[in-house]
Coordinates of C-alpha atoms and ligand atoms in Angstrom, one line a residue:
X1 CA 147.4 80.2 132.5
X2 CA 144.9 78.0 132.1
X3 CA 145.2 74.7 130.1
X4 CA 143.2 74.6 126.7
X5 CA 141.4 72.3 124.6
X6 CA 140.2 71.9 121.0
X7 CA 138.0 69.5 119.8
X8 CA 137.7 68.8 115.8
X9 CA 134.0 66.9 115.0
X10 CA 132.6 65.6 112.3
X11 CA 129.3 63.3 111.4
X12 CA 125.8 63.2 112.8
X13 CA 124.6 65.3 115.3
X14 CA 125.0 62.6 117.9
X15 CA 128.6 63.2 117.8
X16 CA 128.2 67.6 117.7
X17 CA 126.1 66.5 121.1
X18 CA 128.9 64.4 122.4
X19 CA 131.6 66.9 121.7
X20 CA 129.5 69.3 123.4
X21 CA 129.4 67.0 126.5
X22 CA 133.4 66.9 126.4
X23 CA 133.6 70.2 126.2
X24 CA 131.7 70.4 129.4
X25 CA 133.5 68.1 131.5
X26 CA 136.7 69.6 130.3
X27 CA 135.7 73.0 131.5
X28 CA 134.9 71.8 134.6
X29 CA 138.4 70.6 135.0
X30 CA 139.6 74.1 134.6
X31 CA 140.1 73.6 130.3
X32 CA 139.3 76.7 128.4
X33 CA 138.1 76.0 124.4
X34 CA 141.1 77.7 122.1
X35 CA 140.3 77.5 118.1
X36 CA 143.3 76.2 117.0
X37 CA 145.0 72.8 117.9
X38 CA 148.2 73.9 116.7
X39 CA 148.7 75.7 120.5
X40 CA 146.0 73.0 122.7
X41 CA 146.9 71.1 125.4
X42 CA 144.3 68.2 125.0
X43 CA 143.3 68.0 121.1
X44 CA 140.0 65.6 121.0
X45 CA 139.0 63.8 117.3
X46 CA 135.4 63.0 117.5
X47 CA 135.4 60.9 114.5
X48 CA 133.1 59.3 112.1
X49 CA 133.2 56.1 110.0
X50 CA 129.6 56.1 108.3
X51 CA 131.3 56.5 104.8
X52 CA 134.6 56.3 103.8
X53 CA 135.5 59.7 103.2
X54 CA 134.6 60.5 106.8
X55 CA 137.3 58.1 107.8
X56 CA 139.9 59.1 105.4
X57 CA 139.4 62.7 107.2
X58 CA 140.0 61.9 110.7
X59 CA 142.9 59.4 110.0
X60 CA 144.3 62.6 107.6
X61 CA 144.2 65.2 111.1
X62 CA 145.5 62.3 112.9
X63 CA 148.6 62.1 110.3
X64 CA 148.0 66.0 110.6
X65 CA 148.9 66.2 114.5
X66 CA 151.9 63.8 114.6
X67 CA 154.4 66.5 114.4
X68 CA 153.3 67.9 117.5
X69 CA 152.4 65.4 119.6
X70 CA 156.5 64.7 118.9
X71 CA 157.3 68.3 119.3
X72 CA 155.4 67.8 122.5
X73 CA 155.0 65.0 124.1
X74 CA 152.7 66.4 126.9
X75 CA 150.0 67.4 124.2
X76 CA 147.3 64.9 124.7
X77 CA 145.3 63.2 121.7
X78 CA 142.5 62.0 122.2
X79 CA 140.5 60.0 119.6
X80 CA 136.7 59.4 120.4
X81 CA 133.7 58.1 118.4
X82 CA 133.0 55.6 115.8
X83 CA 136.8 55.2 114.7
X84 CA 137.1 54.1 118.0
X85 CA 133.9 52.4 119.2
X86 CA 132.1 50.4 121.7
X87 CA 134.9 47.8 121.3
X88 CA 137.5 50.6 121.7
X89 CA 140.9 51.4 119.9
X90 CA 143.3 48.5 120.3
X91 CA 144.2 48.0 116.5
X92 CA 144.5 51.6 116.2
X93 CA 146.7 51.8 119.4
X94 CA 149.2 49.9 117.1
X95 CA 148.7 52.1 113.9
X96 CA 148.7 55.8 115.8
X97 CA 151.4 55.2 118.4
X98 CA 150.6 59.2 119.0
X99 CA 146.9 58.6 120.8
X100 CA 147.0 59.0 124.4
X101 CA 143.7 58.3 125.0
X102 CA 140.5 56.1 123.2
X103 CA 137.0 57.4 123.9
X104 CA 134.1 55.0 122.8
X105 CA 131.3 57.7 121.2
X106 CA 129.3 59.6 123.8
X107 CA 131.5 58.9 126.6
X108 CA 133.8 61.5 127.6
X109 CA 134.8 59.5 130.8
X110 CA 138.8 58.0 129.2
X111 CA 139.7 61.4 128.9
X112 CA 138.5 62.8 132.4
X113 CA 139.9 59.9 133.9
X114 CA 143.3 60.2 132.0
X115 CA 143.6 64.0 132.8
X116 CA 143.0 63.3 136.6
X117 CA 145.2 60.4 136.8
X118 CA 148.1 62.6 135.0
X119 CA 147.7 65.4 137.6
X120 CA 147.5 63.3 140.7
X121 CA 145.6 66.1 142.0
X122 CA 143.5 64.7 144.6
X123 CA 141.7 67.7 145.7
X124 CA 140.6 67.4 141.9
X125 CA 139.4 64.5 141.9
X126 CA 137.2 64.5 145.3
X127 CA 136.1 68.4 143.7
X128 CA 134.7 65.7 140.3
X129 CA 133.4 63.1 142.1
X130 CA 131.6 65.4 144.3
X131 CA 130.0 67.1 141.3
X132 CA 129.0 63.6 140.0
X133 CA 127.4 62.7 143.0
X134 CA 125.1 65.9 143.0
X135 CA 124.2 64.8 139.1
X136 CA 124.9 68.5 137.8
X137 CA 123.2 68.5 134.4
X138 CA 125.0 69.3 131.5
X139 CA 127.5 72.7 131.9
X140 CA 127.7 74.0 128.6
X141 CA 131.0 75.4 127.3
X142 CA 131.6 79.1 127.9
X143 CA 131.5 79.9 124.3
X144 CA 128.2 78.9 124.1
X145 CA 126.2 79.3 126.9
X146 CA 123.8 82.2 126.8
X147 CA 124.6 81.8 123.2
X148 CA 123.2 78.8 122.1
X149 CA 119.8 78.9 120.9
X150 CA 119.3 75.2 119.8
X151 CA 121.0 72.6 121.0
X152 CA 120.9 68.1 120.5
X153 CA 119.8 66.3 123.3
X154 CA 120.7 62.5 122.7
X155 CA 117.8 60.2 124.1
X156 CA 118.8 56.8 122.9
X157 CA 122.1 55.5 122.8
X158 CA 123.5 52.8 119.9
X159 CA 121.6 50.9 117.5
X160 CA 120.1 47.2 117.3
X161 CA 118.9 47.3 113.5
X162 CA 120.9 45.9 110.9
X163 CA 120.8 47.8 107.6
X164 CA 122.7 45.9 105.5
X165 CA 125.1 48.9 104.6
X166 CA 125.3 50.6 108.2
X167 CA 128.3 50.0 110.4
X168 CA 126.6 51.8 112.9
X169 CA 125.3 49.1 115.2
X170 CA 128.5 47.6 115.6
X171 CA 130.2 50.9 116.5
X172 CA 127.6 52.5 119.2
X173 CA 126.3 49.1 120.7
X174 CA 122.9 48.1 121.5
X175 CA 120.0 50.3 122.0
X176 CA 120.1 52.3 125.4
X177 CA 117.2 54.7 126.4
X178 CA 118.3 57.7 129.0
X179 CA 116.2 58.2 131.6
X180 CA 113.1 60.5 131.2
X181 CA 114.4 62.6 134.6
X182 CA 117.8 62.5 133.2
X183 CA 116.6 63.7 130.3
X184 CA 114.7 66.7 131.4
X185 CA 117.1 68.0 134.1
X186 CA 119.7 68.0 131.1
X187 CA 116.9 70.0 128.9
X188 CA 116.3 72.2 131.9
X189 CA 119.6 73.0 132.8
X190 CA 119.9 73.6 128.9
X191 CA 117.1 76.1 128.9
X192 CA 118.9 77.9 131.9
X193 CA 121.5 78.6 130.2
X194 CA 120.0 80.1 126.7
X195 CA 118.9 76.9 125.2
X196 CA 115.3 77.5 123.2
X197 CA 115.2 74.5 121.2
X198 CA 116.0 70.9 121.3
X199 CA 116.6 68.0 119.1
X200 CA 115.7 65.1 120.6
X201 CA 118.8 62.8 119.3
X202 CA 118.3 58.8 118.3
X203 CA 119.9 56.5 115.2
X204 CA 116.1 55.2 115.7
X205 CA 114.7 57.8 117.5
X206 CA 110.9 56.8 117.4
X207 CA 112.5 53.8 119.2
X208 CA 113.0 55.1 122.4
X209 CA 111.9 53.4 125.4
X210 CA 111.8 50.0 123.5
X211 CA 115.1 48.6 125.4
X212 CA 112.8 49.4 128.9
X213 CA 110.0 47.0 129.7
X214 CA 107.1 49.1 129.9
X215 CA 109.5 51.8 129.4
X216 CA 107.8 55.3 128.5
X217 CA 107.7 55.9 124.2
X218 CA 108.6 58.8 122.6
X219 CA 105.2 60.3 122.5
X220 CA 105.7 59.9 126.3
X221 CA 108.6 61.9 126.4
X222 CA 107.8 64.5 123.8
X223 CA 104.7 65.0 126.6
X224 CA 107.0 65.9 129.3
X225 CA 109.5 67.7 127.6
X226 CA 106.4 70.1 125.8
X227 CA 105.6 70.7 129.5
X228 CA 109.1 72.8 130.1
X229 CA 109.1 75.8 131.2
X230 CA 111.2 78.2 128.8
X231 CA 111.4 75.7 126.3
X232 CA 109.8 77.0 123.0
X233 CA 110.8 74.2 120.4
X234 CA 111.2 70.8 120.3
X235 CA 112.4 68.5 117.4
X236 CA 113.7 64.6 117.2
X237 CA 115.5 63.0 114.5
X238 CA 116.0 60.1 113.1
X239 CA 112.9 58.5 112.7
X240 CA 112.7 54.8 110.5
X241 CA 109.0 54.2 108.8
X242 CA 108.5 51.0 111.1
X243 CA 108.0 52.9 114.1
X244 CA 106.4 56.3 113.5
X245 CA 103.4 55.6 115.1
X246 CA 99.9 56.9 115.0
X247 CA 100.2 57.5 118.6
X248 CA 103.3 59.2 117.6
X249 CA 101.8 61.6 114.9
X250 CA 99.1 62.1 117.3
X251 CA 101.6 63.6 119.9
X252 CA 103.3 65.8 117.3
X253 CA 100.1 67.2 116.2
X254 CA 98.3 67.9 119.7
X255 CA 101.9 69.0 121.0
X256 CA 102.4 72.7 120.3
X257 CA 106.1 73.2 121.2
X258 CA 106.9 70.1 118.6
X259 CA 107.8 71.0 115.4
X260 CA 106.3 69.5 112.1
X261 CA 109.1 68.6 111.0
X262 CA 109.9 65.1 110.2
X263 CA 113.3 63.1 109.1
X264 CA 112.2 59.6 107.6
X265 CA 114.7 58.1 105.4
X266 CA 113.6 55.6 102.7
X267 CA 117.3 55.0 101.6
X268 CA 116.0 53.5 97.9
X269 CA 112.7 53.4 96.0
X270 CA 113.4 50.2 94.5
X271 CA 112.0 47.3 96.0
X272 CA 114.6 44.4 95.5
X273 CA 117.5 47.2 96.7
X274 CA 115.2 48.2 99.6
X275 CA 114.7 43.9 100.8
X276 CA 118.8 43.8 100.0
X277 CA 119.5 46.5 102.4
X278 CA 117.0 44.7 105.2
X279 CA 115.0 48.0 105.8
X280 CA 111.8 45.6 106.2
X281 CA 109.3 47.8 104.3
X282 CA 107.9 48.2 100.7
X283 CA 107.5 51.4 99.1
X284 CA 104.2 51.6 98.9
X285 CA 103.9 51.4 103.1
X286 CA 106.4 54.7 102.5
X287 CA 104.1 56.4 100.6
X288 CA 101.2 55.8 102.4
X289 CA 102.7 56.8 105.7
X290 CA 103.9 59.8 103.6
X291 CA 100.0 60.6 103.4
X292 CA 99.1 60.1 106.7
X293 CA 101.7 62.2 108.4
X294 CA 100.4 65.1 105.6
X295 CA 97.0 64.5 106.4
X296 CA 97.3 65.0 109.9
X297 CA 99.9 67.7 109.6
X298 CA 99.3 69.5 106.4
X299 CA 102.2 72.3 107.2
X300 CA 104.9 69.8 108.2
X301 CA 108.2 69.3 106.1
X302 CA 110.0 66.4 105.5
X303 CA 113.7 65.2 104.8
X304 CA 114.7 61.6 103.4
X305 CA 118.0 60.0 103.0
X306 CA 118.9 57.8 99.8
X307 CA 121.9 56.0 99.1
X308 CA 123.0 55.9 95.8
X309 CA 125.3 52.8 93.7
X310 CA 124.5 50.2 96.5
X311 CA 126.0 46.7 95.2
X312 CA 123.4 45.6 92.4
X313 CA 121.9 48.9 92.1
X314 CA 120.9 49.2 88.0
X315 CA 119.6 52.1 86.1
X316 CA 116.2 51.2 86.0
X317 CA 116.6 50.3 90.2
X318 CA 117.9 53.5 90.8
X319 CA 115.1 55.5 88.3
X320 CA 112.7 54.0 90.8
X321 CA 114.4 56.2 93.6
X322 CA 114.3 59.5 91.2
X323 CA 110.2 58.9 90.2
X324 CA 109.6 58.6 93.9
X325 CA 110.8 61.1 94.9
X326 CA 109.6 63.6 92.0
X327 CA 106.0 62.0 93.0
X328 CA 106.5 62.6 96.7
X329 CA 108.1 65.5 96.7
X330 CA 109.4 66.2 100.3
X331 CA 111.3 69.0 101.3
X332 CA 114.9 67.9 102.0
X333 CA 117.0 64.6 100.7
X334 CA 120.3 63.8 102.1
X335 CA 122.0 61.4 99.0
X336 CA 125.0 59.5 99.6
X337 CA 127.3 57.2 97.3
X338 CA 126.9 53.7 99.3
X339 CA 130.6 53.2 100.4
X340 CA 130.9 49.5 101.6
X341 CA 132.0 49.0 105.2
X342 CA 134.1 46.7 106.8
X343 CA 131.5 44.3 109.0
X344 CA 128.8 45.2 107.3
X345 CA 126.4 42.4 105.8
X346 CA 126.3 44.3 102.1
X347 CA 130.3 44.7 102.3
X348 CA 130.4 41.0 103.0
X349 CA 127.5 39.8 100.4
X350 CA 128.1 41.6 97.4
X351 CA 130.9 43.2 95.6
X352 CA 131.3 47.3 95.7
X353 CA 130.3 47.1 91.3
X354 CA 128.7 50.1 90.7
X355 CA 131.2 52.8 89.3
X356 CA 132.2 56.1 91.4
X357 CA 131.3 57.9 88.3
X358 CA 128.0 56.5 88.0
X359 CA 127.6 56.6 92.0
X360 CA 128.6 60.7 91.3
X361 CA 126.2 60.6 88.4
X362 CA 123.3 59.4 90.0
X363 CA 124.3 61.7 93.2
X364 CA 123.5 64.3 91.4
X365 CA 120.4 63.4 89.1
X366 CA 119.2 63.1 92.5
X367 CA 120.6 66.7 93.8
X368 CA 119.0 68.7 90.8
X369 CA 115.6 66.9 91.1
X370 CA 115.7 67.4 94.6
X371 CA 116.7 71.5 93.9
X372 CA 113.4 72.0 92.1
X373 CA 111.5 70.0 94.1
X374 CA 112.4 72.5 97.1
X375 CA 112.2 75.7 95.3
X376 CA 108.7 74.8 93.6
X377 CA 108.0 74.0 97.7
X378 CA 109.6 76.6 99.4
X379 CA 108.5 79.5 95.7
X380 CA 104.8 78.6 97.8
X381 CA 105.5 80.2 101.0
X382 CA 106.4 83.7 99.5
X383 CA 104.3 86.1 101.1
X384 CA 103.2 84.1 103.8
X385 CA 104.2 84.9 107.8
X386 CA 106.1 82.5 109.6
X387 CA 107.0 82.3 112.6
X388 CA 111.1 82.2 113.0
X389 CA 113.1 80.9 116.1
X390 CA 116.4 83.0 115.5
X391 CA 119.7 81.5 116.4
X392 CA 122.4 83.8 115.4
X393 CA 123.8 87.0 113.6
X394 CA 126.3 86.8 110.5
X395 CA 127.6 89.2 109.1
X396 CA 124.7 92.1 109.6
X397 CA 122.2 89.3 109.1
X398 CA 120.3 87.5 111.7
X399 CA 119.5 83.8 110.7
X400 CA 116.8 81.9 112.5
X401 CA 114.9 78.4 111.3
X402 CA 110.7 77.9 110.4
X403 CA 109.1 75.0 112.5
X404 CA 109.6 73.5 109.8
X405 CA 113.7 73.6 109.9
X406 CA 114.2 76.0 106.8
X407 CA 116.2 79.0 106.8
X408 CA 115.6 81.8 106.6
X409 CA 117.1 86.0 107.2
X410 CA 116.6 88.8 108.0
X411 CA 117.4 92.5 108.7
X412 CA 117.2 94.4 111.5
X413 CA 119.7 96.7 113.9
X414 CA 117.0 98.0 116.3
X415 CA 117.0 94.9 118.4
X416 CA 119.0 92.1 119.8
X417 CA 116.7 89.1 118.7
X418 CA 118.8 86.3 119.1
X419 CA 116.8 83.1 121.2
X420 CA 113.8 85.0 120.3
X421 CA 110.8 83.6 118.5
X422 CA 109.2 86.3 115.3
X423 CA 107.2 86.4 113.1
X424 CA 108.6 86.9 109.4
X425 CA 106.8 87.8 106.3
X426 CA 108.4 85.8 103.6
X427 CA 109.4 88.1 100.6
X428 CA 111.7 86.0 99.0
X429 CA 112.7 82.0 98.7
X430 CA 115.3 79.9 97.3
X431 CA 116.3 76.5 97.4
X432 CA 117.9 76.5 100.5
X433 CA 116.8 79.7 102.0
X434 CA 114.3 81.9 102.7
X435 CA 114.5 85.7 103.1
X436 CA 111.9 88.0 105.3
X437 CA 110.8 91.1 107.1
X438 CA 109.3 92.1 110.1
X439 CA 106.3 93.2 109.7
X440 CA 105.1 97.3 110.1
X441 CA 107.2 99.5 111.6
X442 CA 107.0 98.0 115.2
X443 CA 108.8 94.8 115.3
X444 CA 105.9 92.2 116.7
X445 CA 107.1 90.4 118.8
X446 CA 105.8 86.8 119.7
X447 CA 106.9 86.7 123.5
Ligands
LIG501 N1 120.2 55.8 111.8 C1 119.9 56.8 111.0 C2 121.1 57.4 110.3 C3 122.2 56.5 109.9 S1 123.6 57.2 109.1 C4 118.8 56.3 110.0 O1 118.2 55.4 110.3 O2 118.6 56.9 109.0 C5 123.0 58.5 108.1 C6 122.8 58.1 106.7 O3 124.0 57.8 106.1 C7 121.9 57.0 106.4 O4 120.5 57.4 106.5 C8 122.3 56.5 105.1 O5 121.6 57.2 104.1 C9 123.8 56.9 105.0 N2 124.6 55.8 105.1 C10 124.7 54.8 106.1 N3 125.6 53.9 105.7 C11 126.1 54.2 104.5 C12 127.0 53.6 103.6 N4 127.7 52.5 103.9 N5 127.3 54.2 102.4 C13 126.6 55.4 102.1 N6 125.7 56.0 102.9 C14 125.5 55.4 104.1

């Protein structure tokens, strides 16, 4: 029998990457993925600590897995992420007596490194290091490969802004640019094994290359990584407004396998909230950067975040966020209750004084503006053709995403159309989704 593992994630898609990367090197130590951790041999928490609630969570499945760690002792937990961080896990060594093992966020190496010392197996380990030396990109687990149509490929490690509310920083580390070869034999090796799309993955990710004198930019590496052969999408997220550049836009718009799609957050749309939380620029640079990218790319879609109740925030501060966002209209806004952080300079400068209520109320004043926002956006592109990547099937339906990252289904039993690129009339929209057809009788295929 094969041992198993289970891995339980939660957060950004830096950490759905980094799990993925676990489960790779865990395969290739013989683990096989089992969906339950109830029965797993190694049990890895891949945790989050952006907000509050994502804390309470992991520290509840940690409570969660006590019994059976006790019931057996040779079950390993392992606890990675920003619970843990760059510093590592010694004060929660002392509170969850039950963690074998403490895994900074994108390194999977603790746990390798635990499983071979435990089995002493030194065929094992020369069979590792040998794999190592040869640099094998990334494996990905059985259960996805030739199944995964898009995938998140990290390309700058940690953080080195300081957003007053973020505990980020502290918890990846410093800025740290991979490798443009590294990054491409990964995307390769991606793309060999199903892999159409990928996210290029950053906290800043218009930042990369900035750690690396005369290091290559992203419109650098969105060059090379459009040149890959079998490759038909590529995203990056998240972008801040300080360093989308024109070159940048420039590469997005010349660049045909990079998708107009653009995630920019603005985090407030007042300006004394916006100084407080040390974002270092006004609204009105926003907007006008807003314009440009449209100008340049008048199809592209984009997604803000906004935090909600940050210390100070009044009614009239946080109207400012609601008219700016009813005047700019953008296609996606991720809202948050601010939830003060340990570390953090706005946890230490102010007190936590708006109300959860009113945090809740404003949450969602911003969730129905943003609803018909997207519907009066998305009620436009009834009837036109777009061309869909699909990803999956569920439950009869195939589901596949625009260039522009919305959703959208379909029907169809006469083909197997998963990882392949179509092109959809629209014939009905929603909010959230979008709904289409394949045109005529014979399906037309793009490639
Ligand atoms: N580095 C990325 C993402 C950071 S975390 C960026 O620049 O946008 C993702 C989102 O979580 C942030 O954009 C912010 O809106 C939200 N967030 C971060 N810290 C928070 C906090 N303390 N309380 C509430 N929301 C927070």
């Amino acid at each position: 029998m094969p041992k198993t593992y289970f891995i339980w994630t939660i957060g950004c898609q830096m950490n759905s990457s980094d799990s993925q990367r676990v489960a790779s090197e865990l395969e290739r130590l013989g683990y096989r993925y089992i969906k339950h951790y109830a029965e797993a041999d190694v049990v890895v928490l891949n945790t989050c600590v952006v907000r509050q609630s994502a804390e309470d969570k992991a520290t509840g499945f940690l409570w969660t897995l006590k019994p059976y760690k006790e019931n057996r002792p040779d079950k390993v937990i392992a606890l990675m992420g920003c619970l843990v961080g760059v510093k590592g896990g010694t004060k929660l060594a002392k509170a969850f007596p039950h963690i074998d093992v403490f895994m900074p966020p994108s390194d999977p190496a603790p746990l390798i490194d635990f499983l071979l010392a435990r089995q002493g197996e030194q065929a094992d380990l020369a069979f590792r290091y040998q794999l190592q030396d040869e640099e094998l990109p990334l494996l990905l687990p059985a259960h996805e490969r030739d199944r995964l149509v898009a995938a998140h490929v990290p390309v700058v490690y940690g953080c080195n802004h300081v957003c007053a509310y973020c505990i980020i920083p502290s918890r990846r580390g410093r800025e740290r640019s991979r490798p443009v070869g590294e990054i491409v034999a990964e995307i390769r090796s991606l793309v060999a094994q199903g892999v159409r799309e990928v996210t290029l993955l950053g906290q800043i990710v218009d930042r990369y290359g900035y750690d690396v004198a005369d290091g290559p930019r992203l419109p650098d590496l969105l060059r090379v990584v459009n040149a890959i052969d079998g490759l038909a999408r590529v995203r990056f997220l998240t972008s801040h407004p300080n360093y989308m550049t024109s070159e940048l836009l420039d590469a997005l718009a010349e660049l045909p396998k990079v998708c107009e799609h653009i995630e920019i957050p603005n985090q407030s749309g007042d300006e004394v909230i916006l100084q407080r939380m040390k974002r270092s620029y006004d609204m009105a640079t926003y907007c006008r950067l807003i314009e440009d990218i449209r100008a340049r790319l008048p199809k592209v879609s984009i997604a803000t975040d906004i935090i909600v109740g940050f210390p100070g925030e009044t009614e009239a501060q946080f109207q400012h966020s609601l008219d700016y966002l009813a005047q700019l209209k953008l296609d996606v806004c991720h809202v948050a209750m601010y939830s003060p952080r340990d570390g953090t300079v706005s946890a230490k400068l102010w007190p936590d004084d708006v109300p959860a209520s009113e945090k809740k109320r404003r949450l969602d004043a911003v969730n129905q503006l943003q609803e018909q926002i997207v519907k009066e956006i998305n009620a436009r592109l009834l009837g036109q053709t777009m061309e869909v990547l699909v990803e999956q099937k569920q439950r009869n339906r195939w589901q596949g995403r625009t260039r522009t990252n919305k959703l959208v289904f379909f029907e169809d039993d006469t083909y197997d159309w998963r990882g392949k690129l179509v092109n959809l009339e629209i014939t009905w929209t929603g909010p959230w989704s979008l709904r289409g057809t394949l045109p005529g009788k014979t399906p037309l295929v793009v490639e």
